[in-house]
CSV table of C-alpha atoms in Angstrom, one decimal:
chain,number,residue,atom,x,y,z
A,20,UNK,CA,-22.7,-53.4,79.0
A,21,UNK,CA,-21.5,-51.5,75.9
A,22,UNK,CA,-24.1,-49.7,73.8
A,23,UNK,CA,-24.9,-50.5,70.2
A,24,UNK,CA,-23.3,-48.1,67.6
A,25,UNK,CA,-24.1,-47.4,64.0
A,26,UNK,CA,-21.6,-47.9,61.2
A,27,UNK,CA,-21.5,-44.2,60.7
A,28,UNK,CA,-20.7,-43.7,64.4
A,29,UNK,CA,-17.9,-46.2,64.4
A,30,UNK,CA,-16.4,-44.7,61.3
A,31,UNK,CA,-16.7,-41.2,62.7
A,32,UNK,CA,-15.1,-42.4,65.9
A,33,UNK,CA,-12.1,-43.9,64.1
A,34,UNK,CA,-11.9,-40.8,61.9
A,35,UNK,CA,-11.5,-38.6,65.0
A,36,UNK,CA,-8.8,-41.0,66.4
A,37,UNK,CA,-6.8,-40.8,63.2
A,38,UNK,CA,-7.1,-37.0,62.9
A,39,UNK,CA,-6.0,-36.5,66.6
A,40,UNK,CA,-3.1,-39.0,66.3
A,41,UNK,CA,0.2,-37.0,66.3
A,42,UNK,CA,2.0,-39.5,64.0
A,43,UNK,CA,-0.8,-40.0,61.4
A,44,UNK,CA,-1.8,-36.3,61.0
A,45,UNK,CA,1.7,-35.5,59.6
A,46,UNK,CA,3.6,-38.4,58.2
A,47,UNK,CA,6.1,-39.3,55.5
A,48,UNK,CA,5.7,-42.7,53.8
A,49,UNK,CA,8.2,-44.5,51.6
A,50,UNK,CA,6.9,-47.1,49.1
A,51,UNK,CA,6.7,-48.4,45.6
A,52,UNK,CA,4.0,-47.0,43.3
A,53,UNK,CA,1.3,-49.2,41.8
A,54,UNK,CA,-2.2,-48.8,40.4
A,55,UNK,CA,-1.6,-45.2,39.3
A,56,UNK,CA,-4.7,-43.5,37.9
A,57,UNK,CA,-4.8,-39.9,36.7
A,58,UNK,CA,-8.6,-39.1,37.0
A,59,UNK,CA,-10.3,-36.7,34.6
A,60,UNK,CA,-11.2,-34.6,37.7
A,61,UNK,CA,-7.5,-33.9,38.2
A,62,UNK,CA,-7.2,-36.2,41.3
A,63,UNK,CA,-4.4,-38.8,41.4
A,64,UNK,CA,-5.1,-42.2,42.9
A,65,UNK,CA,-2.4,-44.7,43.6
A,66,UNK,CA,-1.1,-47.4,46.0
A,67,UNK,CA,2.1,-47.5,47.9
A,68,UNK,CA,3.5,-50.9,48.7
A,69,UNK,CA,6.5,-52.7,50.1
A,70,UNK,CA,7.3,-56.2,51.0
A,71,UNK,CA,5.0,-56.2,54.0
A,72,UNK,CA,1.8,-54.5,52.8
A,73,UNK,CA,0.0,-51.8,50.8
A,74,UNK,CA,-1.5,-48.4,51.5
A,75,UNK,CA,-4.1,-46.7,49.4
A,76,UNK,CA,-3.4,-43.1,48.6
A,77,UNK,CA,-4.9,-40.1,46.9
A,78,UNK,CA,-3.6,-36.6,45.9
A,79,UNK,CA,-6.4,-34.2,45.2
A,80,UNK,CA,-6.1,-31.8,42.2
A,81,UNK,CA,-5.7,-28.8,44.6
A,82,UNK,CA,-2.5,-30.4,45.9
A,83,UNK,CA,-1.0,-31.4,42.5
A,84,UNK,CA,1.5,-28.5,42.8
A,85,UNK,CA,3.3,-30.7,45.2
A,86,UNK,CA,4.1,-33.2,42.4
A,87,UNK,CA,6.8,-32.2,39.9
A,88,UNK,CA,7.0,-35.4,37.9
A,89,UNK,CA,4.7,-38.0,36.3
A,90,UNK,CA,4.3,-41.0,38.5
A,91,UNK,CA,4.6,-44.5,37.0
A,92,UNK,CA,4.3,-48.1,38.0
A,93,UNK,CA,7.3,-49.4,40.1
A,94,UNK,CA,8.6,-46.0,41.0
A,95,UNK,CA,10.0,-45.5,44.5
A,96,UNK,CA,8.7,-42.4,46.1
A,97,UNK,CA,8.4,-40.6,49.5
A,98,UNK,CA,4.9,-39.1,50.1
A,99,UNK,CA,4.1,-36.5,52.6
A,100,UNK,CA,0.6,-36.1,54.0
A,101,UNK,CA,-1.8,-37.5,56.6
A,102,UNK,CA,-3.4,-40.9,57.1
A,103,UNK,CA,-7.2,-40.5,57.6
A,104,UNK,CA,-10.4,-42.6,57.5
A,105,UNK,CA,-12.6,-42.3,54.5
A,106,UNK,CA,-15.7,-42.6,56.6
A,107,UNK,CA,-18.2,-43.4,53.8
A,108,UNK,CA,-16.1,-46.4,52.7
A,109,UNK,CA,-14.8,-47.4,56.1
A,110,UNK,CA,-11.2,-47.5,54.9
A,111,UNK,CA,-8.2,-45.5,55.8
A,112,UNK,CA,-5.8,-44.0,53.2
A,113,UNK,CA,-3.0,-41.6,52.7
A,114,UNK,CA,-4.0,-38.1,51.7
A,115,UNK,CA,-0.8,-36.9,50.0
A,116,UNK,CA,0.2,-33.2,49.8
A,117,UNK,CA,3.7,-33.7,48.4
A,118,UNK,CA,5.4,-36.5,46.5
A,119,UNK,CA,9.1,-36.8,45.6
A,120,UNK,CA,11.1,-39.5,44.0
A,121,UNK,CA,13.2,-41.4,46.5
A,122,UNK,CA,16.8,-40.4,46.2
A,123,UNK,CA,15.8,-37.3,44.3
A,124,UNK,CA,16.9,-35.0,47.1
A,125,UNK,CA,20.6,-35.9,46.6
A,126,UNK,CA,20.3,-36.0,42.8
A,127,UNK,CA,18.5,-32.7,42.8
A,128,UNK,CA,21.1,-31.1,45.0
A,129,UNK,CA,23.8,-32.3,42.6
A,130,UNK,CA,21.7,-31.0,39.7
A,131,UNK,CA,21.5,-27.5,41.3
A,132,UNK,CA,25.2,-27.5,42.1
A,133,UNK,CA,26.2,-28.4,38.5
A,134,UNK,CA,23.7,-26.0,37.1
A,135,UNK,CA,25.1,-23.1,39.1
A,136,UNK,CA,28.7,-24.0,38.1
A,137,UNK,CA,27.9,-24.1,34.4
A,138,UNK,CA,25.8,-20.9,34.5
A,139,UNK,CA,28.7,-19.1,36.2
A,140,UNK,CA,30.9,-20.2,33.3
A,141,UNK,CA,28.4,-18.5,30.9
A,142,UNK,CA,27.2,-21.7,29.2
A,143,UNK,CA,23.6,-20.7,29.5
A,144,UNK,CA,24.0,-17.2,28.2
A,145,UNK,CA,21.8,-16.0,25.4
A,146,UNK,CA,24.8,-14.5,23.6
A,147,UNK,CA,25.8,-18.0,22.4
A,148,UNK,CA,22.3,-19.1,21.4
A,149,UNK,CA,21.8,-19.8,17.6
A,150,UNK,CA,18.7,-19.2,15.7
A,151,UNK,CA,16.9,-22.3,14.4
A,152,UNK,CA,16.9,-22.1,10.5
A,153,UNK,CA,13.6,-21.1,9.0
A,154,UNK,CA,13.8,-23.9,6.5
A,155,UNK,CA,15.4,-27.1,7.6
A,156,UNK,CA,16.1,-29.6,4.8
A,157,UNK,CA,18.2,-32.1,6.8
A,158,UNK,CA,17.3,-32.8,10.5
A,159,UNK,CA,19.7,-34.7,12.8
A,160,UNK,CA,18.2,-36.7,15.7
A,161,UNK,CA,20.1,-38.0,18.7
A,162,UNK,CA,17.9,-40.4,20.6
A,163,UNK,CA,17.1,-44.1,21.1
A,164,UNK,CA,16.2,-45.9,17.9
A,165,UNK,CA,13.1,-47.4,19.4
A,166,UNK,CA,10.4,-45.9,21.6
A,167,UNK,CA,7.8,-43.1,21.4
A,168,UNK,CA,10.3,-40.2,21.1
A,169,UNK,CA,11.7,-41.2,17.7
A,170,UNK,CA,8.3,-42.2,16.4
A,171,UNK,CA,6.8,-38.8,17.5
A,172,UNK,CA,9.6,-36.9,15.8
A,173,UNK,CA,9.3,-38.9,12.6
A,174,UNK,CA,5.5,-38.6,12.4
A,175,UNK,CA,5.4,-34.8,13.1
A,176,UNK,CA,8.4,-34.0,10.8
A,177,UNK,CA,7.1,-35.9,7.8
A,178,UNK,CA,3.5,-34.6,8.3
A,179,UNK,CA,4.8,-31.0,8.3
A,180,UNK,CA,7.3,-31.5,5.5
A,181,UNK,CA,7.1,-34.7,3.3
A,182,UNK,CA,10.5,-33.8,1.8
A,183,UNK,CA,12.4,-33.5,5.1
A,184,UNK,CA,15.5,-35.7,5.4
A,185,UNK,CA,16.0,-37.2,8.8
A,186,UNK,CA,19.4,-38.5,10.0
A,187,UNK,CA,19.2,-40.6,13.2
A,188,UNK,CA,22.2,-41.3,15.5
A,189,UNK,CA,21.0,-44.2,17.6
A,190,UNK,CA,22.1,-43.3,21.1
A,191,UNK,CA,21.8,-44.7,24.6
A,192,UNK,CA,19.6,-42.3,26.5
A,193,UNK,CA,19.6,-44.0,29.9
A,194,UNK,CA,22.2,-45.9,32.0
A,195,UNK,CA,25.9,-45.8,32.8
A,196,UNK,CA,27.2,-45.1,29.2
A,197,UNK,CA,24.3,-42.9,28.0
A,198,UNK,CA,26.1,-39.6,28.4
A,199,UNK,CA,29.1,-40.8,26.4
A,200,UNK,CA,26.8,-42.1,23.7
A,201,UNK,CA,24.9,-38.8,23.5
A,202,UNK,CA,28.1,-36.8,23.2
A,203,UNK,CA,29.3,-39.0,20.3
A,204,UNK,CA,25.9,-38.6,18.6
A,205,UNK,CA,26.1,-34.8,18.9
A,206,UNK,CA,29.6,-34.6,17.6
A,207,UNK,CA,28.9,-37.0,14.7
A,208,UNK,CA,25.9,-35.2,13.4
A,209,UNK,CA,27.6,-31.8,13.8
A,210,UNK,CA,30.4,-33.1,11.6
A,211,UNK,CA,28.0,-34.6,9.2
A,212,UNK,CA,26.5,-31.2,8.4
A,213,UNK,CA,22.8,-31.3,9.2
A,214,UNK,CA,20.8,-28.1,9.2
A,215,UNK,CA,19.5,-28.5,12.8
A,216,UNK,CA,19.5,-31.1,15.5
A,217,UNK,CA,17.1,-32.6,18.1
A,218,UNK,CA,18.6,-34.2,21.2
A,219,UNK,CA,16.3,-35.9,23.6
A,220,UNK,CA,14.1,-38.7,24.9
A,221,UNK,CA,10.8,-39.5,26.4
A,222,UNK,CA,9.8,-38.9,30.0
A,223,UNK,CA,11.2,-40.6,33.1
A,224,UNK,CA,12.4,-40.2,36.6
A,225,UNK,CA,15.3,-38.0,37.5
A,226,UNK,CA,17.5,-41.1,37.5
A,227,UNK,CA,16.3,-42.0,34.0
A,228,UNK,CA,17.0,-38.5,32.6
A,229,UNK,CA,20.3,-38.0,34.5
A,230,UNK,CA,22.5,-38.5,31.4
A,231,UNK,CA,21.2,-35.1,30.1
A,232,UNK,CA,22.5,-33.5,33.3
A,233,UNK,CA,26.0,-34.7,32.8
A,234,UNK,CA,28.7,-32.0,32.2
A,235,UNK,CA,30.1,-33.8,29.2
A,236,UNK,CA,26.7,-33.6,27.4
A,237,UNK,CA,26.4,-29.9,28.4
A,238,UNK,CA,29.9,-29.2,26.9
A,239,UNK,CA,29.1,-31.1,23.7
A,240,UNK,CA,25.9,-29.1,23.2
A,241,UNK,CA,27.7,-25.8,23.9
A,242,UNK,CA,30.5,-26.7,21.4
A,243,UNK,CA,28.0,-27.8,18.7
A,244,UNK,CA,28.0,-25.5,15.7
A,245,UNK,CA,24.7,-26.8,14.5
A,246,UNK,CA,21.5,-25.2,16.0
A,247,UNK,CA,20.3,-27.6,18.6
A,248,UNK,CA,16.9,-28.2,20.2
A,249,UNK,CA,16.7,-30.2,23.5
A,250,UNK,CA,13.6,-32.3,24.0
A,251,UNK,CA,14.1,-34.3,27.2
A,252,UNK,CA,11.2,-35.8,29.1
A,253,UNK,CA,7.8,-34.2,29.7
A,254,UNK,CA,6.9,-30.6,29.8
A,255,UNK,CA,7.6,-30.4,33.6
A,256,UNK,CA,11.0,-32.0,33.2
A,257,UNK,CA,14.1,-29.7,33.1
A,258,UNK,CA,17.7,-30.9,32.6
A,259,UNK,CA,21.0,-29.0,32.2
A,260,UNK,CA,20.9,-29.9,28.5
A,261,UNK,CA,17.7,-27.7,28.2
A,262,UNK,CA,19.6,-24.6,29.6
A,263,UNK,CA,22.6,-25.1,27.3
A,264,UNK,CA,20.7,-25.9,24.1
A,265,UNK,CA,19.8,-23.1,21.6
A,266,UNK,CA,16.1,-23.9,22.1
A,267,UNK,CA,14.2,-26.1,24.6
A,268,UNK,CA,11.1,-28.0,23.6
A,269,UNK,CA,8.8,-29.5,26.2
A,270,UNK,CA,8.4,-32.8,24.3
A,271,UNK,CA,10.0,-34.5,21.3
A,272,UNK,CA,6.8,-33.8,19.3
A,273,UNK,CA,7.1,-30.1,20.1
A,274,UNK,CA,10.8,-30.2,19.1
A,275,UNK,CA,9.8,-31.5,15.6
A,276,UNK,CA,7.1,-28.7,15.4
A,277,UNK,CA,9.8,-26.1,16.2
A,278,UNK,CA,12.5,-27.6,13.9
A,279,UNK,CA,10.4,-28.5,10.8
A,280,UNK,CA,8.6,-25.9,8.7
A,281,UNK,CA,5.0,-26.6,7.8
A,282,UNK,CA,5.6,-26.9,4.1
A,283,UNK,CA,1.9,-26.5,3.2
A,284,UNK,CA,1.8,-23.1,5.0
A,285,UNK,CA,5.2,-22.2,3.7
A,286,UNK,CA,4.2,-22.8,0.1
A,287,UNK,CA,0.9,-20.9,0.7
A,288,UNK,CA,2.9,-17.9,2.2
A,289,UNK,CA,5.3,-18.1,-0.7
A,290,UNK,CA,2.4,-17.9,-3.2
A,291,UNK,CA,1.1,-14.9,-1.3
A,292,UNK,CA,4.5,-13.2,-1.4
A,293,UNK,CA,4.7,-13.9,-5.1
A,294,UNK,CA,1.3,-12.3,-5.7
A,295,UNK,CA,2.3,-9.3,-3.6
A,296,UNK,CA,5.6,-9.0,-5.5
A,297,UNK,CA,4.0,-9.2,-8.9
A,298,UNK,CA,1.3,-6.7,-7.8
A,299,UNK,CA,4.0,-4.3,-6.6
A,300,UNK,CA,6.0,-4.8,-9.9
A,301,UNK,CA,2.9,-4.2,-12.0
A,302,UNK,CA,2.1,-1.0,-10.0
A,303,UNK,CA,5.7,0.1,-10.3
A,304,UNK,CA,5.7,-0.5,-14.1
A,305,UNK,CA,2.5,1.4,-14.5
A,306,UNK,CA,3.9,4.3,-12.5
A,307,UNK,CA,7.1,4.3,-14.6
A,308,UNK,CA,5.1,4.1,-17.9
A,309,UNK,CA,3.1,7.1,-16.8
A,310,UNK,CA,6.2,9.0,-15.8
A,311,UNK,CA,7.8,8.2,-19.2
A,312,UNK,CA,4.7,9.4,-21.1
A,313,UNK,CA,4.7,12.6,-19.1
A,314,UNK,CA,8.4,13.1,-19.8
A,315,UNK,CA,7.8,12.5,-23.5
A,316,UNK,CA,5.0,15.2,-23.5
A,317,UNK,CA,7.3,17.6,-21.7
A,318,UNK,CA,10.1,16.9,-24.2
A,319,UNK,CA,7.7,17.4,-27.1
A,320,UNK,CA,6.6,20.8,-25.7
A,321,UNK,CA,10.2,21.9,-25.5
A,322,UNK,CA,11.3,20.9,-29.1
A,323,UNK,CA,11.8,23.7,-31.8
A,324,UNK,CA,9.3,22.1,-34.1
A,325,UNK,CA,6.6,22.1,-31.4
A,326,UNK,CA,7.4,25.7,-30.6
A,327,UNK,CA,7.2,26.7,-34.3
A,328,UNK,CA,3.8,24.9,-34.6
A,329,UNK,CA,2.7,26.7,-31.5
A,330,UNK,CA,3.8,30.1,-32.9
A,331,UNK,CA,2.1,29.3,-36.2
A,332,UNK,CA,-1.1,28.5,-34.4
A,333,UNK,CA,-0.8,31.7,-32.5
A,334,UNK,CA,0.0,33.7,-35.7
A,335,UNK,CA,-3.0,32.2,-37.5
A,336,UNK,CA,-5.3,32.9,-34.6
A,337,UNK,CA,-4.0,36.5,-34.6
A,338,UNK,CA,-4.5,36.8,-38.4
A,339,UNK,CA,-8.1,35.6,-38.1
A,340,UNK,CA,-8.8,37.9,-35.3
A,341,UNK,CA,-7.3,40.9,-37.2
A,342,UNK,CA,-9.3,39.9,-40.3
A,343,UNK,CA,-12.4,39.7,-38.3
A,344,UNK,CA,-11.7,43.1,-36.8
A,345,UNK,CA,-11.0,44.6,-40.2
A,346,UNK,CA,-14.2,43.2,-41.6
A,347,UNK,CA,-16.1,44.5,-38.7
A,348,UNK,CA,-14.5,47.9,-39.1
A,349,UNK,CA,-15.2,48.0,-42.9
A,350,UNK,CA,-18.8,46.9,-42.2
A,351,UNK,CA,-19.2,49.6,-39.6
A,352,UNK,CA,-17.7,52.3,-42.0
A,353,UNK,CA,-19.9,51.1,-44.9
A,354,UNK,CA,-22.9,51.3,-42.6
A,355,UNK,CA,-22.0,54.7,-41.4
A,356,UNK,CA,-21.2,56.0,-44.9
A,357,UNK,CA,-24.5,54.7,-46.2
A,358,UNK,CA,-26.4,56.3,-43.4
A,359,UNK,CA,-24.6,59.6,-44.0
A,360,UNK,CA,-25.2,59.4,-47.7
A,361,UNK,CA,-28.9,58.7,-47.1
A,362,UNK,CA,-29.0,61.8,-44.8
A,363,UNK,CA,-27.2,64.0,-47.4
A,364,UNK,CA,-29.5,62.8,-50.2
A,365,UNK,CA,-32.4,63.6,-48.0
A,366,UNK,CA,-31.1,67.1,-47.5
A,367,UNK,CA,-29.8,67.6,-51.1
A,368,UNK,CA,-31.5,70.4,-53.2
A,369,UNK,CA,-31.4,68.2,-56.2
A,370,UNK,CA,-33.7,65.7,-54.5
A,371,UNK,CA,-36.3,68.5,-54.4
A,372,UNK,CA,-36.0,69.1,-58.2
A,373,UNK,CA,-37.8,65.9,-59.0
A,374,UNK,CA,-41.5,65.9,-59.6
A,375,UNK,CA,-41.5,69.1,-61.8
A,376,UNK,CA,-39.5,71.4,-59.6
A,377,UNK,CA,-36.5,73.5,-60.7
A,378,UNK,CA,-33.7,75.6,-59.1
A,379,UNK,CA,-33.7,79.2,-60.4
A,380,UNK,CA,-30.7,81.5,-60.4
A,381,UNK,CA,-30.6,85.1,-61.8
A,382,UNK,CA,-27.9,86.5,-64.0
A,383,UNK,CA,-25.7,87.0,-61.0
A,384,UNK,CA,-26.1,83.3,-60.0
A,385,UNK,CA,-28.1,84.2,-57.0
A,386,UNK,CA,-30.9,81.9,-56.0
A,387,UNK,CA,-34.3,83.3,-56.9
A,388,UNK,CA,-36.6,82.8,-53.9
A,389,UNK,CA,-39.7,84.6,-55.1
A,390,UNK,CA,-41.2,85.9,-58.4
A,391,UNK,CA,-41.0,89.5,-57.2
A,392,UNK,CA,-37.2,89.3,-57.5
A,393,UNK,CA,-37.4,89.1,-61.4
A,394,UNK,CA,-38.5,91.5,-64.1
A,395,UNK,CA,-39.4,91.1,-67.8
A,396,UNK,CA,-36.5,90.5,-70.0
A,397,UNK,CA,-34.1,89.2,-67.2
A,398,UNK,CA,-31.8,86.3,-68.0
A,399,UNK,CA,-32.3,83.4,-65.6
A,400,UNK,CA,-30.9,79.9,-65.3
A,401,UNK,CA,-33.2,76.9,-64.5
A,402,UNK,CA,-31.7,73.7,-63.1
A,403,UNK,CA,-33.7,70.5,-63.2
A,404,UNK,CA,-32.9,67.2,-61.7
A,405,UNK,CA,-31.5,66.0,-65.0
A,406,UNK,CA,-30.0,69.2,-66.4
A,407,UNK,CA,-30.3,73.0,-66.8
A,408,UNK,CA,-31.4,75.6,-69.4
A,409,UNK,CA,-31.0,79.4,-69.9
A,410,UNK,CA,-34.2,81.5,-70.3
A,411,UNK,CA,-35.4,85.1,-70.5
A,412,UNK,CA,-38.5,86.3,-68.5
A,413,UNK,CA,-41.3,87.4,-70.9
A,414,UNK,CA,-43.2,89.5,-68.4
A,415,UNK,CA,-43.1,91.0,-65.0
A,416,UNK,CA,-44.3,89.0,-62.0
A,417,UNK,CA,-48.1,88.6,-61.7
A,418,UNK,CA,-49.8,87.8,-58.4
A,419,UNK,CA,-51.5,84.5,-57.9
């Protein structure tokens, strides 16, 4: 009799069977996508279905490199992975490691072939790329007249520049006649004379975006004289139009950001440039005024009148210096003369005649130094400080 098993044991047993099964551990499953959920953790949950049943599936965040497009409801895909039991829930599901759109292999091969051919012709060369104008006044748009793409472009463009003029060519962007419609739109707006152009649409499968891989669209973009931005699909979507265009934007919103100048920032920068320019002009004017004043001073120094005034000033200074020297010399001479006069007067015999003294000379005009040199009856001359008299001695000398 069989034993009794726990739920965990049963689920574990089934899990081992699934893991060891040659078919289930590496399998490719074709089906239609439903119940798509992009979880905040990065995991992708979805269901694959066909007319006969459904299969739950998950692609973990670590495997998301195996998905090159955004999955949507009703999309037909081929998923690679393994079918295993989720033991805690007791259910089996597909653990996907790679997902591709059904039929994408053939389309992708055609895409690569056409891309190589056009690249060899030089249509992707940077030599032919035009710069997007710094200030776009009129922006041409080739896209569907309804949908998120045109609304995103309008919203972003008018937010960045309320004065922008938008010209829409309503084109088919999907289906049999889409490529022809896109070509007519590019040619019409190029002839109209817009400043720049956005050509694109929202995201989709490779089949949905195929019109932008057509050679006719690539040649129309290459021949366009107007700077052109491609904005096809999501950030991970690449079309041949992206390689030929002057600039590729990951989304229509990003294309509007690239094409339309932020007028608020532009005006702010313009005011800053104006202030810098005025400051530079003021500085230049101040510098030139200083140079003119210095030149005027140099010219004044070199004029005859200035030189005459300089010479007059120099002459007057010399005259004053000479006058000072002469006055100093005269003062010194007077002082020396007075000093010598005082000395002479101090030594003068006449000075000694004051106070009752007299200078005596005999009849031969010799100075009489002593009384013994005279005799009675001898004529003598007596000089006083205020005059002289003649006299005759009345007696011979007598001792004191």
